[in-house]
Coordinates of N, CA and C in Angstrom, one line a residue:
M1 N 42.2 49.3 12.9 CA 42.2 49.0 11.5 C 43.1 50.1 10.8
A2 N 43.7 49.7 9.7 CA 44.6 50.6 9.0 C 43.8 51.8 8.4
D3 N 44.6 52.9 8.1 CA 44.0 54.1 7.5 C 43.5 53.7 6.1
K4 N 42.3 54.2 5.8 CA 41.7 53.9 4.5 C 41.8 55.1 3.6
G5 N 42.6 56.0 3.8 CA 42.8 57.2 3.0 C 43.4 56.8 1.6
D6 N 43.7 57.8 0.8 CA 44.4 57.6 -0.4 C 45.8 57.1 -0.2
A7 N 46.2 56.3 -1.2 CA 47.6 55.8 -1.2 C 48.6 56.9 -1.5
V8 N 49.8 56.7 -0.9 CA 50.8 57.7 -1.2 C 51.8 57.1 -2.1
K9 N 52.0 57.7 -3.3 CA 53.0 57.2 -4.2 C 54.4 57.7 -3.7
D10 N 55.4 56.9 -3.6 CA 56.6 57.3 -3.0 C 57.8 57.1 -4.0
S11 N 58.9 57.7 -3.7 CA 60.1 57.5 -4.5 C 60.8 56.2 -4.2
V12 N 60.3 55.4 -3.3 CA 60.9 54.1 -3.0 C 60.8 53.2 -4.3
T13 N 61.9 52.5 -4.5 CA 61.9 51.6 -5.7 C 61.9 50.1 -5.1
P14 N 60.8 49.4 -5.2 CA 60.7 48.1 -4.7 C 61.6 47.1 -5.6
Q15 N 62.2 46.1 -4.9 CA 63.0 45.1 -5.6 C 62.5 43.7 -5.2
D16 N 62.8 42.8 -6.1 CA 62.5 41.4 -5.8 C 63.6 40.8 -4.9
Q17 N 63.5 39.5 -4.7 CA 64.5 38.8 -3.8 C 65.9 38.9 -4.4
K18 N 66.0 39.0 -5.7 CA 67.3 39.1 -6.3 C 67.8 40.5 -6.5
G19 N 67.1 41.5 -6.1 CA 67.5 42.9 -6.2 C 67.0 43.6 -7.5
A20 N 66.3 42.9 -8.3 CA 65.9 43.4 -9.6 C 64.7 44.5 -9.4
Q21 N 64.8 45.5 -10.1 CA 63.7 46.5 -10.0 C 62.4 46.0 -10.4
L22 N 61.3 46.4 -9.7 CA 60.0 45.9 -10.0 C 59.1 47.0 -10.6
K23 N 59.5 48.2 -10.7 CA 58.7 49.2 -11.3 C 59.5 50.1 -12.3
D24 N 58.8 50.7 -13.3 CA 59.4 51.5 -14.2 C 59.4 53.0 -13.8
A25 N 59.8 53.9 -14.6 CA 59.8 55.3 -14.3 C 58.4 55.9 -13.9
D26 N 57.4 55.3 -14.5 CA 56.0 55.7 -14.2 C 55.4 55.0 -13.0
G27 N 56.2 54.1 -12.3 CA 55.7 53.4 -11.1 C 55.0 52.2 -11.4
K28 N 54.9 51.8 -12.7 CA 54.1 50.6 -13.1 C 55.0 49.3 -13.0
N29 N 54.3 48.2 -12.7 CA 55.1 46.9 -12.5 C 55.7 46.5 -13.9
V30 N 57.0 46.1 -13.8 CA 57.7 45.7 -15.0 C 57.7 44.2 -15.2
K31 N 57.3 43.4 -14.2 CA 57.2 42.0 -14.2 C 55.8 41.4 -14.1
T32 N 55.6 40.2 -14.5 CA 54.4 39.5 -14.3 C 54.3 39.2 -12.8
I33 N 53.1 39.4 -12.2 CA 52.8 39.2 -10.8 C 52.0 37.8 -10.8
V34 N 52.6 36.9 -9.9 CA 52.0 35.6 -9.9 C 51.8 35.2 -8.4
C35 N 50.9 34.2 -8.2 CA 50.6 33.6 -6.9 C 51.9 33.0 -6.3
Q36 N 52.2 33.1 -5.1 CA 53.4 32.5 -4.4 C 53.2 31.0 -4.4
R37 N 52.0 30.5 -4.3 CA 51.9 29.1 -4.1 C 51.8 28.3 -5.4
C38 N 50.9 28.7 -6.3 CA 50.7 27.9 -7.5 C 51.2 28.6 -8.8
Q39 N 51.8 29.8 -8.7 CA 52.4 30.5 -9.9 C 51.3 31.0 -10.9
S40 N 50.1 31.0 -10.5 CA 49.0 31.4 -11.4 C 49.2 32.9 -11.6
K41 N 49.0 33.4 -12.8 CA 49.2 34.8 -13.2 C 48.1 35.7 -12.5
V42 N 48.5 36.7 -11.8 CA 47.6 37.7 -11.2 C 47.5 38.9 -12.0
L43 N 48.6 39.5 -12.4 CA 48.6 40.7 -13.2 C 49.7 40.7 -14.2
K44 N 49.4 41.3 -15.4 CA 50.4 41.4 -16.5 C 51.3 42.6 -16.2
P45 N 52.5 42.6 -16.8 CA 53.4 43.8 -16.7 C 52.7 45.1 -17.1
G46 N 52.9 46.2 -16.4 CA 52.3 47.5 -16.8 C 50.9 47.7 -16.4
S47 N 50.3 46.8 -15.6 CA 48.9 46.9 -15.2 C 48.6 47.4 -13.8
A48 N 49.7 47.7 -13.1 CA 49.5 48.2 -11.7 C 50.5 49.3 -11.4
V49 N 50.2 50.1 -10.4 CA 51.1 51.2 -10.0 C 51.6 50.9 -8.6
F50 N 52.8 51.1 -8.3 CA 53.4 50.9 -7.0 C 52.8 52.0 -6.0
A51 N 52.4 51.6 -4.9 CA 51.8 52.6 -3.9 C 52.2 52.1 -2.5
Q52 N 52.4 53.1 -1.6 CA 52.7 52.7 -0.2 C 51.5 53.2 0.6
K53 N 51.0 52.2 1.4 CA 49.9 52.5 2.2 C 50.0 51.5 3.4
E54 N 49.6 51.9 4.5 CA 49.6 50.9 5.7 C 48.2 50.2 5.8
L55 N 48.3 48.9 5.5 CA 47.1 48.1 5.5 C 47.4 46.8 6.3
Y56 N 46.4 46.4 7.1 CA 46.5 45.1 7.9 C 45.8 44.0 7.0
L57 N 46.6 42.9 6.9 CA 46.0 41.8 6.2 C 46.2 40.5 7.1
P58 N 45.2 39.7 7.2 CA 45.3 38.4 7.9 C 46.4 37.6 7.3
H59 N 47.0 36.7 8.0 CA 48.0 35.8 7.5 C 47.5 35.0 6.3
M60 N 48.3 34.6 5.4 CA 47.9 33.9 4.2 C 47.6 32.4 4.6
K61 N 46.4 32.0 4.1 CA 45.9 30.6 4.3 C 45.0 30.2 3.1
K62 N 44.8 29.0 3.0 CA 43.9 28.5 2.0 C 42.5 28.8 2.5
K63 N 41.5 29.1 1.6 CA 40.2 29.5 2.0 C 39.5 28.6 3.1
S64 N 39.7 27.3 3.0 CA 39.1 26.4 3.9 C 39.8 26.4 5.3
E65 N 41.0 27.1 5.4 CA 41.7 27.2 6.7 C 41.5 28.6 7.3
S66 N 40.6 29.4 6.7 CA 40.5 30.8 7.1 C 40.3 31.1 8.6
D67 N 41.2 32.0 9.0 CA 41.2 32.4 10.4 C 41.8 33.8 10.4
Q68 N 40.9 34.8 10.6 CA 41.4 36.2 10.4 C 41.8 36.8 11.8
S69 N 42.1 36.0 12.8 CA 42.4 36.5 14.1 C 43.9 37.0 14.2
S70 N 44.7 36.6 13.2 CA 46.1 37.0 13.3 C 46.5 37.5 11.9
G71 N 47.5 38.5 11.9 CA 47.9 39.0 10.6 C 49.1 39.9 10.7
E72 N 49.3 40.8 9.8 CA 50.4 41.7 9.8 C 50.0 43.0 9.0
T73 N 50.7 44.1 9.4 CA 50.6 45.3 8.7 C 51.6 45.4 7.6
L74 N 51.2 45.6 6.4 CA 52.1 45.7 5.2 C 52.0 47.1 4.7
H75 N 53.1 47.5 3.9 CA 53.2 48.9 3.4 C 53.4 49.0 1.9
D76 N 53.9 48.0 1.2 CA 54.1 48.1 -0.2 C 53.1 47.3 -1.0
F77 N 52.5 48.0 -1.9 CA 51.4 47.4 -2.7 C 51.4 47.8 -4.2
W78 N 50.8 46.9 -5.0 CA 50.5 47.3 -6.3 C 49.0 47.8 -6.3
L79 N 48.8 48.9 -6.9 CA 47.5 49.5 -6.9 C 46.9 49.3 -8.3
V80 N 45.7 48.7 -8.3 CA 44.9 48.5 -9.6 C 43.6 49.3 -9.5
D81 N 43.2 49.9 -10.5 CA 42.0 50.8 -10.5 C 40.8 50.1 -11.1
D82 N 40.9 48.9 -11.6 CA 39.8 48.3 -12.2 C 39.9 46.8 -12.0
M83 N 38.8 46.2 -11.4 CA 38.8 44.8 -11.1 C 39.0 43.9 -12.3
Y84 N 38.7 44.4 -13.4 CA 38.8 43.6 -14.7 C 40.2 43.5 -15.2
T85 N 41.1 44.3 -14.6 CA 42.6 44.3 -14.9 C 43.2 42.9 -14.5
F86 N 42.7 42.4 -13.4 CA 43.3 41.1 -12.9 C 43.1 40.0 -13.9
E87 N 44.2 39.1 -13.9 CA 44.1 37.9 -14.7 C 43.4 36.8 -14.0
N88 N 43.7 36.7 -12.7 CA 43.2 35.5 -12.0 C 43.2 35.8 -10.5
V89 N 42.1 36.4 -10.0 CA 42.0 36.8 -8.6 C 40.5 36.5 -8.2
G90 N 40.4 36.1 -6.9 CA 39.1 35.9 -6.3 C 38.9 36.9 -5.2
F91 N 37.6 37.1 -4.8 CA 37.3 38.0 -3.8 C 36.5 37.3 -2.7
T92 N 36.9 37.5 -1.4 CA 36.2 36.9 -0.3 C 34.9 37.5 -0.1
N93 N 34.1 36.9 0.8 CA 32.9 37.6 1.3 C 33.3 38.9 2.0
T94 N 32.4 39.8 2.0 CA 32.6 41.1 2.6 C 32.7 41.0 4.2
V95 N 33.8 41.6 4.7 CA 34.0 41.6 6.2 C 34.2 43.1 6.5
D96 N 33.3 43.7 7.3 CA 33.4 45.1 7.7 C 33.7 46.0 6.5
G97 N 33.0 45.8 5.4 CA 33.2 46.7 4.2 C 34.4 46.4 3.4
I98 N 35.1 45.3 3.7 CA 36.4 45.0 3.0 C 36.2 43.6 2.3
K99 N 36.7 43.5 1.1 CA 36.8 42.3 0.4 C 38.3 42.0 0.3
Y100 N 38.7 40.8 0.7 CA 40.1 40.4 0.5 C 40.3 39.7 -0.8
L101 N 41.5 39.9 -1.4 CA 41.8 39.3 -2.7 C 42.5 38.0 -2.5
T102 N 42.2 37.0 -3.3 CA 42.8 35.7 -3.2 C 43.2 35.2 -4.5
C103 N 44.0 34.2 -4.6 CA 44.3 33.5 -5.9 C 43.1 32.7 -6.3
A104 N 42.6 32.9 -7.5 CA 41.4 32.2 -7.9 C 41.6 30.7 -8.2
D105 N 42.9 30.3 -8.4 CA 43.2 28.9 -8.7 C 43.3 28.1 -7.4
C106 N 44.2 28.5 -6.5 CA 44.5 27.7 -5.3 C 43.8 28.2 -4.1
E107 N 43.1 29.4 -4.2 CA 42.3 30.0 -3.1 C 43.1 30.4 -1.9
V108 N 44.5 30.6 -2.1 CA 45.3 31.1 -1.0 C 45.2 32.6 -0.9
G109 N 45.2 33.1 0.3 CA 45.1 34.5 0.4 C 45.0 34.9 1.9
P110 N 44.8 36.2 2.2 CA 44.6 37.2 1.2 C 46.0 37.7 0.6
I111 N 45.9 38.0 -0.7 CA 47.1 38.6 -1.4 C 46.9 40.1 -1.5
G112 N 45.7 40.5 -1.2 CA 45.4 42.0 -1.3 C 44.1 42.3 -0.6
W113 N 43.6 43.5 -0.9 CA 42.6 44.2 -0.1 C 41.8 45.1 -1.0
H114 N 40.5 45.2 -0.8 CA 39.6 46.2 -1.5 C 38.6 46.7 -0.5
D115 N 38.5 48.0 -0.4 CA 37.5 48.7 0.5 C 36.4 49.0 -0.5
L116 N 35.2 48.5 -0.1 CA 34.0 48.7 -1.0 C 33.6 50.2 -1.1
R117 N 34.1 51.0 -0.3 CA 33.7 52.4 -0.4 C 34.5 53.1 -1.5
N118 N 35.6 52.5 -2.0 CA 36.3 53.1 -3.1 C 36.4 52.1 -4.2
K119 N 35.6 52.2 -5.2 CA 35.5 51.2 -6.2 C 36.7 51.1 -7.1
K120 N 37.6 52.1 -7.0 CA 38.7 52.2 -8.0 C 40.1 51.9 -7.3
Q121 N 40.1 51.2 -6.1 CA 41.3 50.9 -5.5 C 41.4 49.5 -5.0
F122 N 42.2 48.7 -5.7 CA 42.5 47.3 -5.3 C 44.0 47.2 -5.0
Y123 N 44.3 46.7 -3.9 CA 45.7 46.7 -3.4 C 46.2 45.2 -3.4
V124 N 47.3 45.0 -4.0 CA 48.0 43.6 -4.0 C 49.3 43.8 -3.3
A125 N 49.5 43.1 -2.2 CA 50.7 43.3 -1.4 C 51.9 42.6 -2.1
L126 N 53.0 43.4 -2.2 CA 54.2 42.9 -2.8 C 54.7 41.7 -2.1
D127 N 54.6 41.6 -0.8 CA 55.1 40.5 0.1 C 54.2 39.3 -0.1
R128 N 53.1 39.3 -0.8 CA 52.2 38.2 -0.9 C 52.2 37.6 -2.2
V129 N 53.0 38.1 -3.2 CA 53.0 37.6 -4.5 C 54.5 37.4 -5.0
H130 N 54.7 36.7 -6.1 CA 56.0 36.7 -6.7 C 56.0 37.5 -8.0
H131 N 57.2 37.9 -8.4 CA 57.4 38.6 -9.6 C 58.3 37.8 -10.6
I132 N 57.8 37.6 -11.8 CA 58.6 36.8 -12.7 C 58.7 37.5 -14.1
D133 N 59.8 37.2 -14.8 CA 60.0 37.8 -16.2 C 59.1 37.2 -17.2

């Protein structure tokens, strides 16, 4: 399992598929973050901070197709410190002290990760969401 220590904020500047910058000088998201599948809003601009952390997430599937036997290790995340900051996110049942984040509308996920031992860290993978103006 991936390291569950504190996230490391880096000087890396994430970009979207078109090369547009995704964070401001303070590291906050400059675009609206939406579900890749249904475009439902997950986070408003300025509500998360870019963080690099190595985390393993199962491959994305709809809740009814859930199979956590395969996945990938991701490194770039949006870090949210309060669950009420989210616009539209669901949480899975707890698995080994972890709750995975899903889209609350279409139930596809996981788009992110939350370790129950740290109530102030919710990670949304940049590779699992889209960024729109």
